[in-house]
Coordinates of C-alpha atoms in Angstrom, one line a residue:
M1 CA 38.7 14.7 -28.3
Q2 CA 39.2 11.9 -30.8
A3 CA 35.7 12.3 -32.2
K4 CA 36.2 16.1 -32.4
L5 CA 39.5 15.7 -34.3
S6 CA 37.9 13.1 -36.6
T7 CA 35.2 15.5 -37.5
M8 CA 37.6 18.4 -37.9
F9 CA 39.8 16.5 -40.4
Q10 CA 37.0 14.5 -42.0
S11 CA 37.8 15.5 -45.6
L12 CA 41.3 14.0 -45.3
Q13 CA 39.7 10.6 -45.4
V14 CA 39.1 11.2 -49.1
R15 CA 42.2 10.1 -51.0
N16 CA 42.0 12.6 -53.8
Y17 CA 41.5 15.5 -51.3
R18 CA 44.4 14.2 -49.2
L19 CA 46.7 14.3 -52.2
F20 CA 45.4 17.8 -53.1
A21 CA 45.9 19.2 -49.5
S22 CA 49.3 17.7 -49.0
G23 CA 50.6 19.1 -52.3
Q24 CA 49.2 22.5 -51.6
L25 CA 50.8 22.6 -48.1
I26 CA 54.2 21.9 -49.5
K27 CA 53.9 24.4 -52.3
M28 CA 52.4 27.1 -50.1
I29 CA 55.2 26.9 -47.6
G30 CA 57.6 27.6 -50.4
V31 CA 55.3 30.4 -51.8
W32 CA 55.1 32.2 -48.5
M33 CA 58.9 31.9 -48.1
M34 CA 59.2 33.4 -51.6
F35 CA 56.8 36.3 -50.7
I36 CA 59.0 37.2 -47.8
A37 CA 62.1 36.9 -49.9
Q38 CA 60.6 38.9 -52.7
D39 CA 59.5 41.8 -50.5
W40 CA 62.9 41.9 -48.8
L41 CA 64.6 41.8 -52.3
V42 CA 62.5 44.7 -53.5
L43 CA 63.4 46.8 -50.5
Q44 CA 67.1 46.0 -51.0
L45 CA 67.0 46.9 -54.7
S46 CA 64.8 50.1 -54.3
D47 CA 66.4 51.7 -51.2
D48 CA 63.5 50.7 -48.9
S49 CA 60.8 52.2 -51.2
A50 CA 57.3 51.3 -50.0
T51 CA 56.0 52.6 -53.3
A52 CA 58.1 50.0 -55.2
L53 CA 56.8 47.3 -52.8
G54 CA 53.2 48.4 -53.6
F55 CA 53.9 48.4 -57.3
V56 CA 55.2 44.8 -57.1
T57 CA 52.1 43.7 -55.2
A58 CA 49.9 45.4 -57.8
L59 CA 51.7 43.7 -60.7
Q60 CA 51.3 40.4 -58.8
F61 CA 47.6 40.8 -58.6
A62 CA 46.8 42.8 -61.7
P63 CA 46.3 39.7 -63.9
V64 CA 43.5 38.7 -61.6
L65 CA 41.5 41.7 -62.9
L66 CA 42.1 40.7 -66.5
L67 CA 42.0 36.9 -66.6
T68 CA 40.1 35.5 -63.6
L69 CA 36.6 35.6 -65.2
I70 CA 38.0 33.9 -68.2
S71 CA 39.6 31.3 -66.0
G72 CA 36.2 30.7 -64.3
R73 CA 34.7 30.0 -67.7
L74 CA 37.5 27.5 -68.5
A75 CA 36.8 25.8 -65.1
D76 CA 33.1 25.3 -66.1
R77 CA 34.0 24.0 -69.5
Y78 CA 37.1 21.9 -69.2
D79 CA 38.7 19.3 -66.9
K80 CA 39.8 21.2 -63.7
R81 CA 42.4 18.6 -62.9
L82 CA 44.1 19.2 -66.2
L83 CA 43.9 23.0 -65.9
L84 CA 45.5 22.8 -62.4
F85 CA 48.4 20.7 -63.8
V86 CA 49.1 23.2 -66.7
A87 CA 48.9 26.2 -64.4
N88 CA 51.3 24.6 -61.9
V89 CA 53.8 23.7 -64.7
F90 CA 53.8 27.4 -65.6
W91 CA 54.4 28.4 -62.0
T92 CA 57.3 25.9 -61.6
V93 CA 59.1 27.2 -64.7
L94 CA 58.8 30.8 -63.5
A95 CA 60.0 29.9 -60.0
F96 CA 63.1 28.1 -61.3
G97 CA 63.9 31.0 -63.7
M98 CA 63.6 33.6 -60.9
S99 CA 65.7 31.6 -58.5
L100 CA 68.5 31.3 -61.2
L101 CA 68.6 35.1 -61.6
V102 CA 68.8 35.7 -57.8
L103 CA 71.4 33.0 -57.2
T104 CA 73.7 34.3 -60.0
G105 CA 73.4 37.9 -58.7
L106 CA 72.0 39.1 -62.0
V107 CA 68.6 40.1 -60.7
E108 CA 67.5 43.7 -61.1
L109 CA 64.4 45.4 -59.9
W110 CA 62.7 45.2 -63.3
H111 CA 63.2 41.4 -63.2
V112 CA 61.2 41.3 -60.0
F113 CA 58.4 43.4 -61.6
V114 CA 58.2 41.0 -64.6
F115 CA 58.3 37.9 -62.4
A116 CA 55.5 39.3 -60.2
A117 CA 53.3 40.0 -63.3
L118 CA 53.9 36.5 -64.8
L119 CA 53.3 34.9 -61.4
G120 CA 50.0 36.8 -61.3
V121 CA 49.0 35.2 -64.6
A122 CA 49.6 31.8 -63.2
N123 CA 47.6 32.7 -60.1
A124 CA 44.7 34.2 -62.1
V125 CA 44.3 30.9 -64.0
E126 CA 45.0 28.5 -61.1
T127 CA 43.1 30.1 -58.2
P128 CA 39.5 30.0 -59.5
V129 CA 40.0 26.5 -60.9
R130 CA 41.4 25.3 -57.5
Q131 CA 38.5 26.9 -55.6
A132 CA 35.9 25.2 -57.8
F133 CA 37.8 21.9 -57.9
V134 CA 37.3 21.3 -54.1
S135 CA 33.7 20.4 -54.6
E136 CA 34.6 17.7 -57.1
L137 CA 37.2 16.3 -54.7
V138 CA 34.8 15.8 -51.7
G139 CA 31.2 16.4 -52.8
T140 CA 28.7 18.8 -51.4
S141 CA 28.3 17.2 -48.0
L142 CA 32.0 17.6 -47.0
L143 CA 32.5 20.9 -48.8
P144 CA 32.3 23.3 -45.8
N145 CA 34.9 21.1 -44.0
A146 CA 37.2 20.9 -47.0
L147 CA 37.1 24.7 -47.5
S148 CA 38.0 25.3 -43.9
L149 CA 40.8 22.8 -44.1
N150 CA 42.0 24.6 -47.3
A151 CA 42.2 27.8 -45.2
A152 CA 44.0 25.8 -42.5
V153 CA 46.6 24.5 -45.0
F154 CA 47.1 28.0 -46.4
N155 CA 47.6 29.5 -42.9
S156 CA 49.8 26.6 -41.7
A157 CA 52.1 27.4 -44.6
R158 CA 51.9 31.1 -43.7
I159 CA 53.1 30.3 -40.2
V160 CA 56.0 28.0 -41.3
G161 CA 57.0 29.9 -44.4
P162 CA 57.6 33.4 -43.1
A163 CA 59.3 32.2 -40.0
V164 CA 61.7 29.9 -41.9
A165 CA 62.2 32.6 -44.6
G166 CA 63.2 35.2 -42.1
L167 CA 65.8 32.9 -40.6
A168 CA 67.0 31.7 -44.0
I169 CA 67.4 35.2 -45.4
A170 CA 69.5 36.1 -42.3
V171 CA 71.7 33.0 -42.7
V172 CA 71.9 32.3 -46.5
D173 CA 70.3 35.4 -48.2
V174 CA 67.3 35.4 -50.5
G175 CA 68.6 33.2 -53.4
P176 CA 68.2 29.8 -51.7
V177 CA 64.7 30.8 -50.6
F178 CA 63.6 31.3 -54.2
L179 CA 65.2 27.9 -55.1
F180 CA 63.3 26.2 -52.3
T181 CA 60.0 27.7 -53.7
A182 CA 60.8 26.3 -57.1
V183 CA 61.5 22.8 -55.8
S184 CA 58.4 22.8 -53.5
S185 CA 56.1 23.6 -56.5
L186 CA 56.8 20.2 -57.9
A187 CA 54.7 18.6 -55.1
P188 CA 51.2 19.6 -56.4
L189 CA 52.2 18.5 -59.9
A190 CA 53.1 15.0 -58.7
N191 CA 49.9 14.7 -56.6
V192 CA 47.5 15.9 -59.3
V193 CA 48.9 13.1 -61.6
R194 CA 48.3 10.6 -58.8
M195 CA 44.6 11.5 -58.3
R196 CA 41.9 9.0 -59.4
P197 CA 39.6 10.7 -61.9
V198 CA 36.9 8.1 -61.4
E199 CA 36.5 9.1 -57.7
L200 CA 35.8 12.8 -58.5
H201 CA 32.2 14.1 -57.9
R202 CA 31.2 15.4 -61.3
E203 CA 27.6 14.3 -61.5
A204 CA 26.1 17.8 -60.9
L205 CA 27.9 19.5 -63.7
L206 CA 26.4 20.6 -67.0
P207 CA 26.2 18.2 -69.9
V208 CA 29.1 18.5 -72.3
G209 CA 27.1 20.4 -74.9
E210 CA 25.8 23.0 -72.5
R211 CA 29.3 23.2 -70.9
D212 CA 30.8 24.2 -74.2
S213 CA 28.4 27.2 -74.4
A214 CA 29.1 28.4 -70.9
R215 CA 29.7 32.2 -71.0
V216 CA 31.2 34.6 -68.5
V217 CA 28.2 37.0 -68.8
D218 CA 25.9 34.2 -67.7
G219 CA 27.8 33.8 -64.5
L220 CA 27.6 37.6 -63.9
R221 CA 23.9 37.6 -64.5
Y222 CA 23.5 34.7 -62.1
V223 CA 25.2 36.6 -59.3
A224 CA 23.4 39.8 -60.1
R225 CA 20.1 38.0 -59.4
R226 CA 21.4 36.8 -56.0
P227 CA 21.6 39.4 -53.2
D228 CA 22.8 36.7 -50.8
L229 CA 25.9 36.3 -53.0
L230 CA 26.3 40.0 -53.8
L231 CA 26.5 41.2 -50.2
P232 CA 29.6 39.1 -49.1
M233 CA 31.3 39.8 -52.4
A234 CA 30.7 43.6 -52.0
V235 CA 32.0 43.6 -48.4
M236 CA 35.0 41.5 -49.4
S237 CA 35.9 43.8 -52.3
V238 CA 36.3 46.8 -50.0
I239 CA 38.0 45.0 -47.1
G240 CA 40.3 43.1 -49.5
M241 CA 41.4 46.4 -51.1
S242 CA 41.8 48.5 -48.0
L243 CA 42.9 46.1 -45.3
F244 CA 44.0 42.7 -46.7
N245 CA 47.4 44.1 -47.7
F246 CA 49.5 42.9 -44.7
Q247 CA 52.1 41.5 -47.1
L248 CA 52.9 45.1 -48.0
T249 CA 52.1 47.0 -44.8
L250 CA 53.8 44.7 -42.3
A251 CA 57.0 44.7 -44.3
A252 CA 57.0 48.5 -44.3
L253 CA 56.0 48.6 -40.6
A254 CA 58.8 46.3 -39.6
K255 CA 61.5 48.0 -41.6
T256 CA 60.6 51.7 -41.5
V257 CA 58.8 52.1 -38.1
F258 CA 60.4 49.5 -35.8
K259 CA 63.7 49.3 -37.7
T260 CA 63.8 45.5 -37.4
G261 CA 65.5 42.8 -39.6
A262 CA 64.1 40.0 -41.7
A263 CA 63.5 37.7 -38.7
S264 CA 61.3 40.2 -36.9
F265 CA 59.4 40.9 -40.1
G266 CA 58.8 37.1 -40.3
L267 CA 57.5 37.2 -36.7
F268 CA 54.8 39.7 -37.7
S269 CA 53.6 37.4 -40.5
T270 CA 53.8 34.4 -38.3
A271 CA 51.7 36.0 -35.6
L272 CA 49.1 37.0 -38.2
A273 CA 49.1 33.4 -39.5
V274 CA 48.8 31.8 -36.1
G275 CA 45.6 33.7 -35.5
A276 CA 44.5 32.9 -39.1
L277 CA 45.1 29.2 -38.6
V278 CA 42.9 29.2 -35.4
G279 CA 40.2 31.1 -37.4
A280 CA 40.4 28.5 -40.2
L281 CA 40.1 25.5 -37.8
A282 CA 37.2 27.2 -36.0
G283 CA 35.2 26.8 -39.2
T284 CA 36.0 23.1 -39.7
G285 CA 33.0 21.9 -37.7
R286 CA 30.5 23.8 -39.9
R287 CA 28.2 21.5 -41.9
S288 CA 25.8 24.0 -43.4
R289 CA 25.9 27.4 -45.1
P290 CA 26.9 30.2 -42.7
S291 CA 24.3 32.9 -42.1
V292 CA 24.9 36.5 -43.3
W293 CA 25.1 37.6 -39.7
V294 CA 28.2 35.3 -39.1
V295 CA 29.8 36.9 -42.2
L296 CA 29.1 40.5 -41.1
G297 CA 30.0 39.9 -37.5
A298 CA 33.4 38.5 -38.5
A299 CA 33.9 41.4 -40.9
I300 CA 33.4 43.9 -38.1
G301 CA 35.9 42.0 -35.8
C302 CA 38.4 41.9 -38.6
A303 CA 38.1 45.7 -39.2
V304 CA 38.3 46.6 -35.5
F305 CA 41.5 44.6 -34.8
G306 CA 43.0 45.6 -38.1
T307 CA 42.6 49.2 -37.1
L308 CA 44.2 48.6 -33.7
V309 CA 47.3 47.0 -35.4
G310 CA 48.0 50.3 -37.1
V311 CA 47.4 52.5 -34.0
V312 CA 49.5 50.8 -31.2
P313 CA 53.0 52.2 -30.7
A314 CA 54.9 49.2 -29.4
Y315 CA 56.3 46.2 -31.4
W316 CA 55.0 43.6 -28.9
M317 CA 51.6 45.2 -29.0
V318 CA 51.5 44.8 -32.8
V319 CA 52.5 41.1 -32.5
T320 CA 49.8 40.5 -29.9
L321 CA 47.0 42.2 -31.9
L322 CA 48.0 40.4 -35.1
L323 CA 46.7 37.2 -33.5
P324 CA 43.0 38.3 -33.2
A325 CA 43.3 40.3 -36.5
G326 CA 44.4 37.1 -38.3
F327 CA 41.7 35.1 -36.6
F328 CA 38.9 37.4 -37.8
M329 CA 40.4 38.0 -41.2
V330 CA 40.3 34.3 -42.1
F331 CA 37.1 33.5 -40.2
F332 CA 35.4 36.3 -42.2
A333 CA 37.0 35.3 -45.5
Q334 CA 36.2 31.6 -45.0
A335 CA 32.6 32.2 -43.9
A336 CA 32.0 34.5 -46.9
N337 CA 33.6 31.9 -49.2
Q338 CA 31.4 29.1 -47.8
R339 CA 28.3 31.3 -48.1
V340 CA 29.0 31.9 -51.7
Q341 CA 30.1 28.4 -52.7
L342 CA 27.3 26.6 -50.8
G343 CA 24.7 29.0 -52.3
T344 CA 25.9 28.4 -55.9
D345 CA 24.6 25.8 -58.4
A346 CA 27.4 23.4 -59.4
A347 CA 27.1 24.3 -63.1
F348 CA 28.0 28.0 -62.3
R349 CA 30.5 27.3 -59.6
G350 CA 33.6 28.0 -61.7
R351 CA 32.4 31.3 -62.9
V352 CA 31.0 32.4 -59.5
M353 CA 34.2 31.5 -57.8
A354 CA 36.2 33.3 -60.5
L355 CA 34.2 36.4 -59.5
W356 CA 34.8 35.7 -55.9
V357 CA 38.6 35.5 -56.5
L358 CA 38.3 38.7 -58.5
V359 CA 36.9 40.6 -55.5
F360 CA 39.1 38.8 -53.1
L361 CA 42.5 39.2 -54.9
G362 CA 41.7 41.5 -57.9
T363 CA 41.2 44.5 -55.7
N364 CA 44.9 44.4 -54.6
P365 CA 46.2 46.1 -57.8
V366 CA 43.9 49.0 -57.1
G367 CA 44.7 49.3 -53.4
A368 CA 48.4 48.3 -53.2
P369 CA 49.9 51.3 -54.9
L370 CA 47.7 53.7 -53.0
I371 CA 48.5 52.0 -49.7
G372 CA 52.2 52.0 -50.6
W373 CA 52.0 55.7 -51.2
V374 CA 50.2 56.3 -47.9
A375 CA 52.8 54.2 -46.1
E376 CA 55.6 56.2 -47.6
T377 CA 54.0 59.6 -47.1
F378 CA 52.2 59.3 -43.7
G379 CA 53.8 56.2 -42.3
A380 CA 53.2 52.4 -42.4
G381 CA 50.9 52.6 -39.3
A382 CA 48.6 55.1 -41.0
S383 CA 48.3 52.8 -44.1
I384 CA 46.9 50.1 -41.8
W385 CA 44.5 52.0 -39.5
I386 CA 43.1 54.0 -42.4
G387 CA 42.3 50.8 -44.2
G388 CA 40.8 49.4 -41.0
L389 CA 38.4 52.4 -40.6
I390 CA 37.3 52.1 -44.2
S391 CA 36.6 48.4 -43.7
L392 CA 34.7 49.0 -40.4
A393 CA 32.5 51.6 -42.1
T394 CA 31.8 49.2 -45.0
A395 CA 30.9 46.3 -42.6
L396 CA 28.6 48.5 -40.5
I397 CA 26.8 49.9 -43.6
A398 CA 26.3 46.3 -44.9
L399 CA 24.9 45.3 -41.5
A400 CA 22.5 48.2 -41.4
W401 CA 21.4 47.4 -45.0
Q402 CA 20.8 43.7 -44.2
L403 CA 18.9 44.6 -41.0
R404 CA 16.6 46.9 -42.9
R405 CA 16.1 44.5 -45.8
S406 CA 15.3 41.5 -43.5
G407 CA 13.4 43.5 -40.9
A408 CA 15.6 42.0 -38.1
R409 CA 16.8 43.9 -35.0
L410 CA 20.1 43.9 -33.3
R411 CA 20.1 43.4 -29.5
L412 CA 22.7 43.5 -26.8
R413 CA 22.7 40.8 -24.1
I414 CA 24.7 41.6 -20.9
L415 CA 24.6 38.3 -19.0
P416 CA 26.1 35.8 -18.7
M417 CA 28.5 37.3 -21.2
P418 CA 28.1 40.6 -23.2
R419 CA 27.2 39.8 -26.8
F420 CA 25.1 41.1 -29.7
Y421 CA 22.5 39.0 -31.2
V422 CA 19.9 39.3 -34.0
V423 CA 16.2 39.1 -33.5
S424 CA 14.4 38.0 -36.6
P425 CA 10.9 39.4 -37.4
E426 CA 7.9 37.3 -36.5

């Protein structure tokens, strides 16, 4: 067990990564608390409008569509550590400003819209840089482990944040939750300053002269020539748009279908995050690039359980199904992320990861308003199971395409345990 745990958390032996991960954990707990508080505040200010909630989600992710590719270019040209610091300063100023509006009672719905859009700008700059920065923190050999630990940090925060936020909103209202988010965002700022630049792994980057001429279009052409990168990105773009909207759909499901309060809504998010954390930890032992079959199998599992979440009629059944849904959601996203990162040359990693973030998060502005409308018109459950069926169809089409392209065959083994497996051509 000690050896297993040592392997699972191996990247934490690197000081720079340890600082990075601890700062992100503190910040993300606050961010997830803020997400819950923001959704609850929008519902309060809009008379429980799922459409308004979808609009806020769209505003929060719309800058990803506009700025992420530019951010990837910046990541390949400039010091990622400095870019992270600047982006987090912007985030911190925004968080303190929003908390002041909420605490003073001056907040209006349009304030939340503006805050969500500006927050999206900070995310559009910070996320691709942060994704690409991980390889500089730990090097290529520890990159799969570090990426899985990143997902574990993210989902640990998603367990703690919503649960604490639900209770905090019930006891002290949303204002103090926004203030805690602002204070927690100081942690990554302090830890970025404390990192040792000489210990970063930067030897595989382009020379300074070539780095200055790095263009967005070169990154797009690089991906276009790589079917092994295109497939996981294409599948993620559809699933991200149609199913990865639980921030919106679970809030509407809790409030409009099951008529529950903030604490019960937090339990939905916590159940999803517990499964997601297990999914993230399941990938920490991976030391090589995951196969396309692992990615597609996880996508199918994610779609199946996501569909079931929207179909079942009882509150406790939703909570139960959110556990495997969360597991496969993160296991799929992390396997796809690792397949993209470990298949990308270091010189293009910033631009490729910017494109990955674009398909992972940038599809939300397209899907969120539509999903909000479906939830308001046909019910929150329908907005989930429809997205699940679209995701399932996409994953099965991608599987069929990959089987045909590779000449492999899918087989079913009954004993000792029923499972599908792939037979490669001779």
